[in-house]
Amino acid sequence: LSRERRVHQHYRWTTDRQLRFDCQNWLRDSYSSLPLDGWTKGNLNYLEYARPLSLLRDRIIDVWLCSAPDHPRDSDLTSFQLCSMPSYLVVRNCHPLIDLGPSVALDDVRRYPVLPLPTGAFPVFESVLESLGLHSNDHRLYSESSLPIDDLLIGIASPLTIAQYGNDYVVLPCRLPVTVGDVLVVRSDFACHPRTQDLLGDLLNHLREVTSGLDDVEVHSEAMVLS
């Protein structure tokens, strides 16, 4: 079966057949409107990494958009970073931290739980949160506040994903010390293929359009190969 998939994938790439493009849930709003000639948009709603990574390794999908710094480290795969941006901490506009104004610090944030991340999907990002003392299972203030639990949770966003939280969320003035970015992953067999390079160009041009006016997003002039 593995050999058949290799042959079928090679045939798709070399005969201009449709290739499959998948991405993570939080990236779909940025890319779902982009027309991709020669590509079929598959699942744009992954909430974890294990399944799409397995499909890519098994040659069932052809490229996959995920996020740095938790992109795969695998010699059989090549990861191209398209952009870089900071990580935001966001809360509902009724959150007690809002009352602190611009003086909010990480020490204040530590008193509240962070929205849980999908289990095992972001080991690098989660290690940063743990090093800062930020956890999703901290219930210390639940009994001290009259607000519902959901109103006390702290979310994590980027300039490109903040809108997904809704208009009732605001960005806290303190940021996480980790840079994130959108990453296109492809099997290394096809990393230099013209169809990959054309896709990277289309994605970068699209990002320049959707990030126009966003000072916190750096769209790279060329896609950066990550180790």
JSON list of C-alpha atoms in Angstrom, two decimals:
[
{"chain": "A", "resi": 1, "resn": "LEU", "atom": "CA", "xyz": [0.00, 0.00, 0.00]},
{"chain": "A", "resi": 2, "resn": "SER", "atom": "CA", "xyz": [2.83, 2.38, 0.85]},
{"chain": "A", "resi": 3, "resn": "ARG", "atom": "CA", "xyz": [4.47, 1.77, -2.52]},
{"chain": "A", "resi": 4, "resn": "GLU", "atom": "CA", "xyz": [1.16, 2.30, -4.34]},
{"chain": "A", "resi": 5, "resn": "ARG", "atom": "CA", "xyz": [0.65, 5.60, -2.55]},
{"chain": "A", "resi": 6, "resn": "ARG", "atom": "CA", "xyz": [4.17, 6.71, -3.50]},
{"chain": "A", "resi": 7, "resn": "VAL", "atom": "CA", "xyz": [3.47, 5.93, -7.17]},
{"chain": "A", "resi": 8, "resn": "HIS", "atom": "CA", "xyz": [0.06, 7.61, -7.12]},
{"chain": "A", "resi": 9, "resn": "GLN", "atom": "CA", "xyz": [1.43, 10.73, -5.45]},
{"chain": "A", "resi": 10, "resn": "HIS", "atom": "CA", "xyz": [4.33, 10.98, -7.88]},
{"chain": "A", "resi": 11, "resn": "TYR", "atom": "CA", "xyz": [1.86, 10.66, -10.75]},
{"chain": "A", "resi": 12, "resn": "ARG", "atom": "CA", "xyz": [-0.31, 13.48, -9.36]},
{"chain": "A", "resi": 13, "resn": "TRP", "atom": "CA", "xyz": [2.65, 15.81, -8.99]},
{"chain": "A", "resi": 14, "resn": "THR", "atom": "CA", "xyz": [4.17, 15.11, -12.41]},
{"chain": "A", "resi": 15, "resn": "THR", "atom": "CA", "xyz": [0.98, 15.10, -14.52]},
{"chain": "A", "resi": 16, "resn": "ASP", "atom": "CA", "xyz": [-0.68, 18.27, -13.21]},
{"chain": "A", "resi": 17, "resn": "ARG", "atom": "CA", "xyz": [-3.39, 16.32, -11.43]},
{"chain": "A", "resi": 18, "resn": "GLN", "atom": "CA", "xyz": [-5.13, 18.02, -8.50]},
{"chain": "A", "resi": 19, "resn": "LEU", "atom": "CA", "xyz": [-3.09, 18.01, -5.29]},
{"chain": "A", "resi": 20, "resn": "ARG", "atom": "CA", "xyz": [-4.59, 18.18, -1.81]},
{"chain": "A", "resi": 21, "resn": "PHE", "atom": "CA", "xyz": [-4.08, 21.16, 0.48]},
{"chain": "A", "resi": 22, "resn": "ASP", "atom": "CA", "xyz": [-5.07, 20.83, 4.18]},
{"chain": "A", "resi": 23, "resn": "CYS", "atom": "CA", "xyz": [-4.64, 23.17, 7.13]},
{"chain": "A", "resi": 24, "resn": "GLN", "atom": "CA", "xyz": [-5.34, 23.72, 10.81]},
{"chain": "A", "resi": 25, "resn": "ASN", "atom": "CA", "xyz": [-8.60, 25.18, 12.11]},
{"chain": "A", "resi": 26, "resn": "TRP", "atom": "CA", "xyz": [-7.14, 28.50, 13.29]},
{"chain": "A", "resi": 27, "resn": "LEU", "atom": "CA", "xyz": [-5.50, 29.15, 9.90]},
{"chain": "A", "resi": 28, "resn": "ARG", "atom": "CA", "xyz": [-8.50, 28.53, 7.66]},
{"chain": "A", "resi": 29, "resn": "ASP", "atom": "CA", "xyz": [-9.92, 32.06, 7.90]},
{"chain": "A", "resi": 30, "resn": "SER", "atom": "CA", "xyz": [-6.67, 33.44, 6.49]},
{"chain": "A", "resi": 31, "resn": "TYR", "atom": "CA", "xyz": [-6.52, 31.06, 3.52]},
{"chain": "A", "resi": 32, "resn": "SER", "atom": "CA", "xyz": [-10.00, 29.70, 2.75]},
{"chain": "A", "resi": 33, "resn": "SER", "atom": "CA", "xyz": [-10.74, 32.56, 0.33]},
{"chain": "A", "resi": 34, "resn": "LEU", "atom": "CA", "xyz": [-7.54, 32.03, -1.67]},
{"chain": "A", "resi": 35, "resn": "PRO", "atom": "CA", "xyz": [-8.19, 30.36, -5.08]},
{"chain": "A", "resi": 36, "resn": "LEU", "atom": "CA", "xyz": [-5.55, 27.69, -5.67]},
{"chain": "A", "resi": 37, "resn": "ASP", "atom": "CA", "xyz": [-5.24, 26.53, -9.26]},
{"chain": "A", "resi": 38, "resn": "GLY", "atom": "CA", "xyz": [-4.28, 22.85, -9.38]},
{"chain": "A", "resi": 39, "resn": "TRP", "atom": "CA", "xyz": [-5.08, 22.25, -5.72]},
{"chain": "A", "resi": 40, "resn": "THR", "atom": "CA", "xyz": [-8.07, 20.78, -3.93]},
{"chain": "A", "resi": 41, "resn": "LYS", "atom": "CA", "xyz": [-8.75, 22.18, -0.48]},
{"chain": "A", "resi": 42, "resn": "GLY", "atom": "CA", "xyz": [-9.33, 19.24, 1.82]},
{"chain": "A", "resi": 43, "resn": "ASN", "atom": "CA", "xyz": [-9.81, 19.37, 5.56]},
{"chain": "A", "resi": 44, "resn": "LEU", "atom": "CA", "xyz": [-9.24, 22.94, 6.78]},
{"chain": "A", "resi": 45, "resn": "ASN", "atom": "CA", "xyz": [-10.50, 22.22, 10.28]},
{"chain": "A", "resi": 46, "resn": "TYR", "atom": "CA", "xyz": [-7.87, 20.12, 12.09]},
{"chain": "A", "resi": 47, "resn": "LEU", "atom": "CA", "xyz": [-7.68, 20.85, 15.81]},
{"chain": "A", "resi": 48, "resn": "GLU", "atom": "CA", "xyz": [-4.73, 18.55, 16.46]},
{"chain": "A", "resi": 49, "resn": "TYR", "atom": "CA", "xyz": [-1.51, 17.59, 14.70]},
{"chain": "A", "resi": 50, "resn": "ALA", "atom": "CA", "xyz": [-1.35, 13.79, 14.79]},
{"chain": "A", "resi": 51, "resn": "ARG", "atom": "CA", "xyz": [-3.91, 13.11, 12.04]},
{"chain": "A", "resi": 52, "resn": "PRO", "atom": "CA", "xyz": [-2.74, 15.57, 9.34]},
{"chain": "A", "resi": 53, "resn": "LEU", "atom": "CA", "xyz": [0.89, 14.69, 10.03]},
{"chain": "A", "resi": 54, "resn": "SER", "atom": "CA", "xyz": [0.09, 10.99, 9.54]},
{"chain": "A", "resi": 55, "resn": "LEU", "atom": "CA", "xyz": [-1.79, 11.72, 6.30]},
{"chain": "A", "resi": 56, "resn": "LEU", "atom": "CA", "xyz": [1.14, 13.76, 4.98]},
{"chain": "A", "resi": 57, "resn": "ARG", "atom": "CA", "xyz": [3.67, 11.08, 5.84]},
{"chain": "A", "resi": 58, "resn": "ASP", "atom": "CA", "xyz": [1.45, 8.44, 4.22]},
{"chain": "A", "resi": 59, "resn": "ARG", "atom": "CA", "xyz": [1.20, 10.55, 1.02]},
{"chain": "A", "resi": 60, "resn": "ILE", "atom": "CA", "xyz": [-2.58, 10.88, 1.25]},
{"chain": "A", "resi": 61, "resn": "ILE", "atom": "CA", "xyz": [-2.44, 14.68, 1.45]},
{"chain": "A", "resi": 62, "resn": "ASP", "atom": "CA", "xyz": [0.22, 16.67, -0.37]},
{"chain": "A", "resi": 63, "resn": "VAL", "atom": "CA", "xyz": [0.77, 19.80, 1.71]},
{"chain": "A", "resi": 64, "resn": "TRP", "atom": "CA", "xyz": [-0.34, 20.91, 5.14]},
{"chain": "A", "resi": 65, "resn": "LEU", "atom": "CA", "xyz": [-0.42, 24.33, 6.81]},
{"chain": "A", "resi": 66, "resn": "CYS", "atom": "CA", "xyz": [0.42, 24.34, 10.52]},
{"chain": "A", "resi": 67, "resn": "SER", "atom": "CA", "xyz": [2.14, 26.70, 12.96]},
{"chain": "A", "resi": 68, "resn": "ALA", "atom": "CA", "xyz": [5.66, 27.35, 14.19]},
{"chain": "A", "resi": 69, "resn": "PRO", "atom": "CA", "xyz": [7.22, 26.74, 16.64]},
{"chain": "A", "resi": 70, "resn": "ASP", "atom": "CA", "xyz": [5.43, 23.37, 16.71]},
{"chain": "A", "resi": 71, "resn": "HIS", "atom": "CA", "xyz": [6.09, 22.46, 13.08]},
{"chain": "A", "resi": 72, "resn": "PRO", "atom": "CA", "xyz": [7.29, 18.87, 12.50]},
{"chain": "A", "resi": 73, "resn": "ARG", "atom": "CA", "xyz": [10.99, 18.05, 12.74]},
{"chain": "A", "resi": 74, "resn": "ASP", "atom": "CA", "xyz": [11.34, 15.20, 10.27]},
{"chain": "A", "resi": 75, "resn": "SER", "atom": "CA", "xyz": [13.96, 14.65, 7.55]},
{"chain": "A", "resi": 76, "resn": "ASP", "atom": "CA", "xyz": [11.25, 13.26, 5.25]},
{"chain": "A", "resi": 77, "resn": "LEU", "atom": "CA", "xyz": [9.36, 16.56, 5.47]},
{"chain": "A", "resi": 78, "resn": "THR", "atom": "CA", "xyz": [10.31, 20.13, 4.63]},
{"chain": "A", "resi": 79, "resn": "SER", "atom": "CA", "xyz": [8.74, 23.05, 6.49]},
{"chain": "A", "resi": 80, "resn": "PHE", "atom": "CA", "xyz": [8.51, 26.53, 4.94]},
{"chain": "A", "resi": 81, "resn": "GLN", "atom": "CA", "xyz": [7.68, 29.43, 7.27]},
{"chain": "A", "resi": 82, "resn": "LEU", "atom": "CA", "xyz": [5.62, 32.11, 5.55]},
{"chain": "A", "resi": 83, "resn": "CYS", "atom": "CA", "xyz": [5.32, 34.75, 8.26]},
{"chain": "A", "resi": 84, "resn": "SER", "atom": "CA", "xyz": [6.25, 35.64, 11.83]},
{"chain": "A", "resi": 85, "resn": "MET", "atom": "CA", "xyz": [4.17, 37.36, 14.50]},
{"chain": "A", "resi": 86, "resn": "PRO", "atom": "CA", "xyz": [3.84, 37.71, 18.27]},
{"chain": "A", "resi": 87, "resn": "SER", "atom": "CA", "xyz": [1.55, 35.74, 20.56]},
{"chain": "A", "resi": 88, "resn": "TYR", "atom": "CA", "xyz": [-1.23, 37.69, 22.26]},
{"chain": "A", "resi": 89, "resn": "LEU", "atom": "CA", "xyz": [-2.95, 37.03, 25.56]},
{"chain": "A", "resi": 90, "resn": "VAL", "atom": "CA", "xyz": [-6.65, 37.84, 25.22]},
{"chain": "A", "resi": 91, "resn": "VAL", "atom": "CA", "xyz": [-9.53, 38.05, 27.68]},
{"chain": "A", "resi": 92, "resn": "ARG", "atom": "CA", "xyz": [-13.21, 38.96, 27.62]},
{"chain": "A", "resi": 93, "resn": "ASN", "atom": "CA", "xyz": [-13.85, 42.66, 28.10]},
{"chain": "A", "resi": 94, "resn": "CYS", "atom": "CA", "xyz": [-15.43, 41.87, 31.49]},
{"chain": "A", "resi": 95, "resn": "HIS", "atom": "CA", "xyz": [-12.33, 40.09, 32.82]},
{"chain": "A", "resi": 96, "resn": "PRO", "atom": "CA", "xyz": [-10.89, 41.40, 36.14]},
{"chain": "A", "resi": 97, "resn": "LEU", "atom": "CA", "xyz": [-7.50, 41.95, 34.47]},
{"chain": "A", "resi": 98, "resn": "ILE", "atom": "CA", "xyz": [-9.03, 44.72, 32.37]},
{"chain": "A", "resi": 99, "resn": "ASP", "atom": "CA", "xyz": [-9.35, 46.84, 35.51]},
{"chain": "A", "resi": 100, "resn": "LEU", "atom": "CA", "xyz": [-5.54, 46.90, 35.84]},
{"chain": "A", "resi": 101, "resn": "GLY", "atom": "CA", "xyz": [-5.20, 48.82, 32.59]},
{"chain": "A", "resi": 102, "resn": "PRO", "atom": "CA", "xyz": [-1.74, 49.06, 30.98]},
{"chain": "A", "resi": 103, "resn": "SER", "atom": "CA", "xyz": [-0.01, 47.89, 34.16]},
{"chain": "A", "resi": 104, "resn": "VAL", "atom": "CA", "xyz": [-1.05, 44.23, 33.64]},
{"chain": "A", "resi": 105, "resn": "ALA", "atom": "CA", "xyz": [1.97, 41.96, 34.08]},
{"chain": "A", "resi": 106, "resn": "LEU", "atom": "CA", "xyz": [2.55, 38.22, 33.78]},
{"chain": "A", "resi": 107, "resn": "ASP", "atom": "CA", "xyz": [2.38, 37.95, 37.57]},
{"chain": "A", "resi": 108, "resn": "ASP", "atom": "CA", "xyz": [-1.23, 39.12, 37.32]},
{"chain": "A", "resi": 109, "resn": "VAL", "atom": "CA", "xyz": [-1.98, 36.77, 34.43]},
{"chain": "A", "resi": 110, "resn": "ARG", "atom": "CA", "xyz": [-0.68, 33.77, 36.40]},
{"chain": "A", "resi": 111, "resn": "ARG", "atom": "CA", "xyz": [-3.61, 34.11, 38.79]},
{"chain": "A", "resi": 112, "resn": "TYR", "atom": "CA", "xyz": [-6.01, 32.95, 36.07]},
{"chain": "A", "resi": 113, "resn": "PRO", "atom": "CA", "xyz": [-6.24, 29.74, 34.01]},
{"chain": "A", "resi": 114, "resn": "VAL", "atom": "CA", "xyz": [-5.43, 29.62, 30.31]},
{"chain": "A", "resi": 115, "resn": "LEU", "atom": "CA", "xyz": [-7.84, 28.11, 27.79]},
{"chain": "A", "resi": 116, "resn": "PRO", "atom": "CA", "xyz": [-6.79, 24.46, 27.33]},
{"chain": "A", "resi": 117, "resn": "LEU", "atom": "CA", "xyz": [-4.83, 23.61, 24.18]},
{"chain": "A", "resi": 118, "resn": "PRO", "atom": "CA", "xyz": [-5.45, 20.38, 22.25]},
{"chain": "A", "resi": 119, "resn": "THR", "atom": "CA", "xyz": [-3.62, 17.60, 24.10]},
{"chain": "A", "resi": 120, "resn": "GLY", "atom": "CA", "xyz": [-0.11, 17.04, 22.74]},
{"chain": "A", "resi": 121, "resn": "ALA", "atom": "CA", "xyz": [-0.54, 19.30, 19.73]},
{"chain": "A", "resi": 122, "resn": "PHE", "atom": "CA", "xyz": [1.78, 22.10, 20.87]},
{"chain": "A", "resi": 123, "resn": "PRO", "atom": "CA", "xyz": [4.61, 20.67, 23.00]},
{"chain": "A", "resi": 124, "resn": "VAL", "atom": "CA", "xyz": [6.98, 23.58, 22.32]},
{"chain": "A", "resi": 125, "resn": "PHE", "atom": "CA", "xyz": [4.33, 26.22, 22.99]},
{"chain": "A", "resi": 126, "resn": "GLU", "atom": "CA", "xyz": [3.09, 24.39, 26.09]},
{"chain": "A", "resi": 127, "resn": "SER", "atom": "CA", "xyz": [6.63, 24.25, 27.48]},
{"chain": "A", "resi": 128, "resn": "VAL", "atom": "CA", "xyz": [6.80, 28.06, 27.19]},
{"chain": "A", "resi": 129, "resn": "LEU", "atom": "CA", "xyz": [3.50, 28.41, 29.05]},
{"chain": "A", "resi": 130, "resn": "GLU", "atom": "CA", "xyz": [4.68, 26.05, 31.79]},
{"chain": "A", "resi": 131, "resn": "SER", "atom": "CA", "xyz": [7.98, 27.93, 32.15]},
{"chain": "A", "resi": 132, "resn": "LEU", "atom": "CA", "xyz": [5.95, 31.10, 32.71]},
{"chain": "A", "resi": 133, "resn": "GLY", "atom": "CA", "xyz": [3.70, 29.44, 35.27]},
{"chain": "A", "resi": 134, "resn": "LEU", "atom": "CA", "xyz": [0.63, 29.59, 33.04]},
{"chain": "A", "resi": 135, "resn": "HIS", "atom": "CA", "xyz": [-1.68, 26.57, 33.27]},
{"chain": "A", "resi": 136, "resn": "SER", "atom": "CA", "xyz": [-5.12, 25.54, 32.07]},
{"chain": "A", "resi": 137, "resn": "ASN", "atom": "CA", "xyz": [-6.04, 23.57, 35.21]},
{"chain": "A", "resi": 138, "resn": "ASP", "atom": "CA", "xyz": [-5.61, 26.34, 37.78]},
{"chain": "A", "resi": 139, "resn": "HIS", "atom": "CA", "xyz": [-8.87, 26.95, 39.65]},
{"chain": "A", "resi": 140, "resn": "ARG", "atom": "CA", "xyz": [-7.62, 29.23, 42.44]},
{"chain": "A", "resi": 141, "resn": "LEU", "atom": "CA", "xyz": [-9.83, 32.21, 41.59]},
{"chain": "A", "resi": 142, "resn": "TYR", "atom": "CA", "xyz": [-12.99, 30.40, 40.60]},
{"chain": "A", "resi": 143, "resn": "SER", "atom": "CA", "xyz": [-14.41, 30.64, 44.10]},
{"chain": "A", "resi": 144, "resn": "GLU", "atom": "CA", "xyz": [-13.30, 34.27, 44.52]},
{"chain": "A", "resi": 145, "resn": "SER", "atom": "CA", "xyz": [-15.18, 35.70, 41.54]},
{"chain": "A", "resi": 146, "resn": "SER", "atom": "CA", "xyz": [-18.85, 36.05, 40.77]},
{"chain": "A", "resi": 147, "resn": "LEU", "atom": "CA", "xyz": [-18.11, 35.73, 37.05]},
{"chain": "A", "resi": 148, "resn": "PRO", "atom": "CA", "xyz": [-18.76, 32.48, 35.16]},
{"chain": "A", "resi": 149, "resn": "ILE", "atom": "CA", "xyz": [-15.70, 30.29, 34.62]},
{"chain": "A", "resi": 150, "resn": "ASP", "atom": "CA", "xyz": [-15.62, 31.02, 30.88]},
{"chain": "A", "resi": 151, "resn": "ASP", "atom": "CA", "xyz": [-15.27, 34.74, 31.58]},
{"chain": "A", "resi": 152, "resn": "LEU", "atom": "CA", "xyz": [-12.12, 34.14, 33.66]},
{"chain": "A", "resi": 153, "resn": "LEU", "atom": "CA", "xyz": [-10.21, 32.09, 31.11]},
{"chain": "A", "resi": 154, "resn": "ILE", "atom": "CA", "xyz": [-7.28, 33.65, 29.22]},
{"chain": "A", "resi": 155, "resn": "GLY", "atom": "CA", "xyz": [-7.01, 32.92, 25.52]},
{"chain": "A", "resi": 156, "resn": "ILE", "atom": "CA", "xyz": [-3.98, 32.83, 23.25]},
{"chain": "A", "resi": 157, "resn": "ALA", "atom": "CA", "xyz": [-4.14, 34.45, 19.83]},
{"chain": "A", "resi": 158, "resn": "SER", "atom": "CA", "xyz": [-2.08, 36.06, 17.09]},
{"chain": "A", "resi": 159, "resn": "PRO", "atom": "CA", "xyz": [-2.79, 39.10, 14.93]},
{"chain": "A", "resi": 160, "resn": "LEU", "atom": "CA", "xyz": [-4.35, 36.73, 12.36]},
{"chain": "A", "resi": 161, "resn": "THR", "atom": "CA", "xyz": [-6.49, 34.72, 14.79]},
{"chain": "A", "resi": 162, "resn": "ILE", "atom": "CA", "xyz": [-7.72, 37.34, 17.29]},
{"chain": "A", "resi": 163, "resn": "ALA", "atom": "CA", "xyz": [-10.88, 37.95, 15.23]},
{"chain": "A", "resi": 164, "resn": "GLN", "atom": "CA", "xyz": [-11.94, 34.32, 15.79]},
{"chain": "A", "resi": 165, "resn": "TYR", "atom": "CA", "xyz": [-12.52, 35.08, 19.47]},
{"chain": "A", "resi": 166, "resn": "GLY", "atom": "CA", "xyz": [-15.20, 37.67, 18.72]},
{"chain": "A", "resi": 167, "resn": "ASN", "atom": "CA", "xyz": [-15.71, 41.35, 19.45]},
{"chain": "A", "resi": 168, "resn": "ASP", "atom": "CA", "xyz": [-15.98, 40.85, 23.21]},
{"chain": "A", "resi": 169, "resn": "TYR", "atom": "CA", "xyz": [-12.29, 39.90, 23.56]},
{"chain": "A", "resi": 170, "resn": "VAL", "atom": "CA", "xyz": [-9.41, 42.34, 23.97]},
{"chain": "A", "resi": 171, "resn": "VAL", "atom": "CA", "xyz": [-5.64, 41.96, 23.86]},
{"chain": "A", "resi": 172, "resn": "LEU", "atom": "CA", "xyz": [-3.74, 42.33, 27.13]},
{"chain": "A", "resi": 173, "resn": "PRO", "atom": "CA", "xyz": [-0.74, 44.70, 27.08]},
{"chain": "A", "resi": 174, "resn": "CYS", "atom": "CA", "xyz": [1.70, 41.94, 28.11]},
{"chain": "A", "resi": 175, "resn": "ARG", "atom": "CA", "xyz": [2.76, 39.35, 25.55]},
{"chain": "A", "resi": 176, "resn": "LEU", "atom": "CA", "xyz": [4.14, 35.84, 25.55]},
{"chain": "A", "resi": 177, "resn": "PRO", "atom": "CA", "xyz": [7.87, 35.54, 24.77]},
{"chain": "A", "resi": 178, "resn": "VAL", "atom": "CA", "xyz": [7.31, 33.28, 21.77]},
{"chain": "A", "resi": 179, "resn": "THR", "atom": "CA", "xyz": [7.04, 34.08, 18.07]},
{"chain": "A", "resi": 180, "resn": "VAL", "atom": "CA", "xyz": [4.61, 32.09, 15.95]},
{"chain": "A", "resi": 181, "resn": "GLY", "atom": "CA", "xyz": [4.11, 31.78, 12.22]},
{"chain": "A", "resi": 182, "resn": "ASP", "atom": "CA", "xyz": [2.26, 29.95, 9.46]},
{"chain": "A", "resi": 183, "resn": "VAL", "atom": "CA", "xyz": [4.21, 27.00, 8.07]},
{"chain": "A", "resi": 184, "resn": "LEU", "atom": "CA", "xyz": [3.65, 25.00, 4.88]},
{"chain": "A", "resi": 185, "resn": "VAL", "atom": "CA", "xyz": [4.82, 21.39, 5.22]},
{"chain": "A", "resi": 186, "resn": "VAL", "atom": "CA", "xyz": [5.47, 19.15, 2.23]},
{"chain": "A", "resi": 187, "resn": "ARG", "atom": "CA", "xyz": [7.25, 15.86, 1.73]},
{"chain": "A", "resi": 188, "resn": "SER", "atom": "CA", "xyz": [10.92, 16.58, 1.03]},
{"chain": "A", "resi": 189, "resn": "ASP", "atom": "CA", "xyz": [10.64, 14.72, -2.31]},
{"chain": "A", "resi": 190, "resn": "PHE", "atom": "CA", "xyz": [8.60, 17.66, -3.60]},
{"chain": "A", "resi": 191, "resn": "ALA", "atom": "CA", "xyz": [10.10, 20.58, -1.68]},
{"chain": "A", "resi": 192, "resn": "CYS", "atom": "CA", "xyz": [11.86, 21.93, -4.78]},
{"chain": "A", "resi": 193, "resn": "HIS", "atom": "CA", "xyz": [9.11, 21.01, -7.22]},
{"chain": "A", "resi": 194, "resn": "PRO", "atom": "CA", "xyz": [7.83, 23.95, -9.32]},
{"chain": "A", "resi": 195, "resn": "ARG", "atom": "CA", "xyz": [4.29, 23.34, -8.04]},
{"chain": "A", "resi": 196, "resn": "THR", "atom": "CA", "xyz": [5.50, 23.77, -4.45]},
{"chain": "A", "resi": 197, "resn": "GLN", "atom": "CA", "xyz": [7.38, 26.93, -5.33]},
{"chain": "A", "resi": 198, "resn": "ASP", "atom": "CA", "xyz": [4.36, 28.35, -7.18]},
{"chain": "A", "resi": 199, "resn": "LEU", "atom": "CA", "xyz": [2.13, 27.55, -4.20]},
{"chain": "A", "resi": 200, "resn": "LEU", "atom": "CA", "xyz": [4.54, 29.27, -1.81]},
{"chain": "A", "resi": 201, "resn": "GLY", "atom": "CA", "xyz": [4.50, 32.36, -4.00]},
{"chain": "A", "resi": 202, "resn": "ASP", "atom": "CA", "xyz": [0.68, 32.39, -4.07]},
{"chain": "A", "resi": 203, "resn": "LEU", "atom": "CA", "xyz": [0.48, 31.99, -0.29]},
{"chain": "A", "resi": 204, "resn": "LEU", "atom": "CA", "xyz": [2.99, 34.77, 0.37]},
{"chain": "A", "resi": 205, "resn": "ASN", "atom": "CA", "xyz": [1.21, 37.16, -2.00]},
{"chain": "A", "resi": 206, "resn": "HIS", "atom": "CA", "xyz": [-2.12, 36.33, -0.37]},
{"chain": "A", "resi": 207, "resn": "LEU", "atom": "CA", "xyz": [-0.67, 36.92, 3.10]},
{"chain": "A", "resi": 208, "resn": "ARG", "atom": "CA", "xyz": [0.64, 40.32, 2.07]},
{"chain": "A", "resi": 209, "resn": "GLU", "atom": "CA", "xyz": [-2.91, 41.27, 1.10]},
{"chain": "A", "resi": 210, "resn": "VAL", "atom": "CA", "xyz": [-4.67, 39.96, 4.22]},
{"chain": "A", "resi": 211, "resn": "THR", "atom": "CA", "xyz": [-2.05, 41.43, 6.58]},
{"chain": "A", "resi": 212, "resn": "SER", "atom": "CA", "xyz": [-2.01, 44.88, 5.03]},
{"chain": "A", "resi": 213, "resn": "GLY", "atom": "CA", "xyz": [-2.11, 47.37, 7.89]},
{"chain": "A", "resi": 214, "resn": "LEU", "atom": "CA", "xyz": [-1.15, 44.81, 10.56]},
{"chain": "A", "resi": 215, "resn": "ASP", "atom": "CA", "xyz": [2.13, 46.10, 11.97]},
{"chain": "A", "resi": 216, "resn": "ASP", "atom": "CA", "xyz": [2.73, 43.02, 14.12]},
{"chain": "A", "resi": 217, "resn": "VAL", "atom": "CA", "xyz": [2.89, 40.56, 11.18]},
{"chain": "A", "resi": 218, "resn": "GLU", "atom": "CA", "xyz": [6.05, 40.08, 9.13]},
{"chain": "A", "resi": 219, "resn": "VAL", "atom": "CA", "xyz": [5.41, 38.30, 5.84]},
{"chain": "A", "resi": 220, "resn": "HIS", "atom": "CA", "xyz": [8.73, 36.97, 4.61]},
{"chain": "A", "resi": 221, "resn": "SER", "atom": "CA", "xyz": [10.01, 38.02, 1.21]},
{"chain": "A", "resi": 222, "resn": "GLU", "atom": "CA", "xyz": [10.75, 34.35, 0.58]},
{"chain": "A", "resi": 223, "resn": "ALA", "atom": "CA", "xyz": [9.55, 31.30, 2.47]},
{"chain": "A", "resi": 224, "resn": "MET", "atom": "CA", "xyz": [12.09, 30.27, 5.11]},
{"chain": "A", "resi": 225, "resn": "VAL", "atom": "CA", "xyz": [13.10, 26.61, 5.31]},
{"chain": "A", "resi": 226, "resn": "LEU", "atom": "CA", "xyz": [12.96, 25.52, 8.94]},
{"chain": "A", "resi": 227, "resn": "SER", "atom": "CA", "xyz": [15.10, 22.89, 10.58]}
]
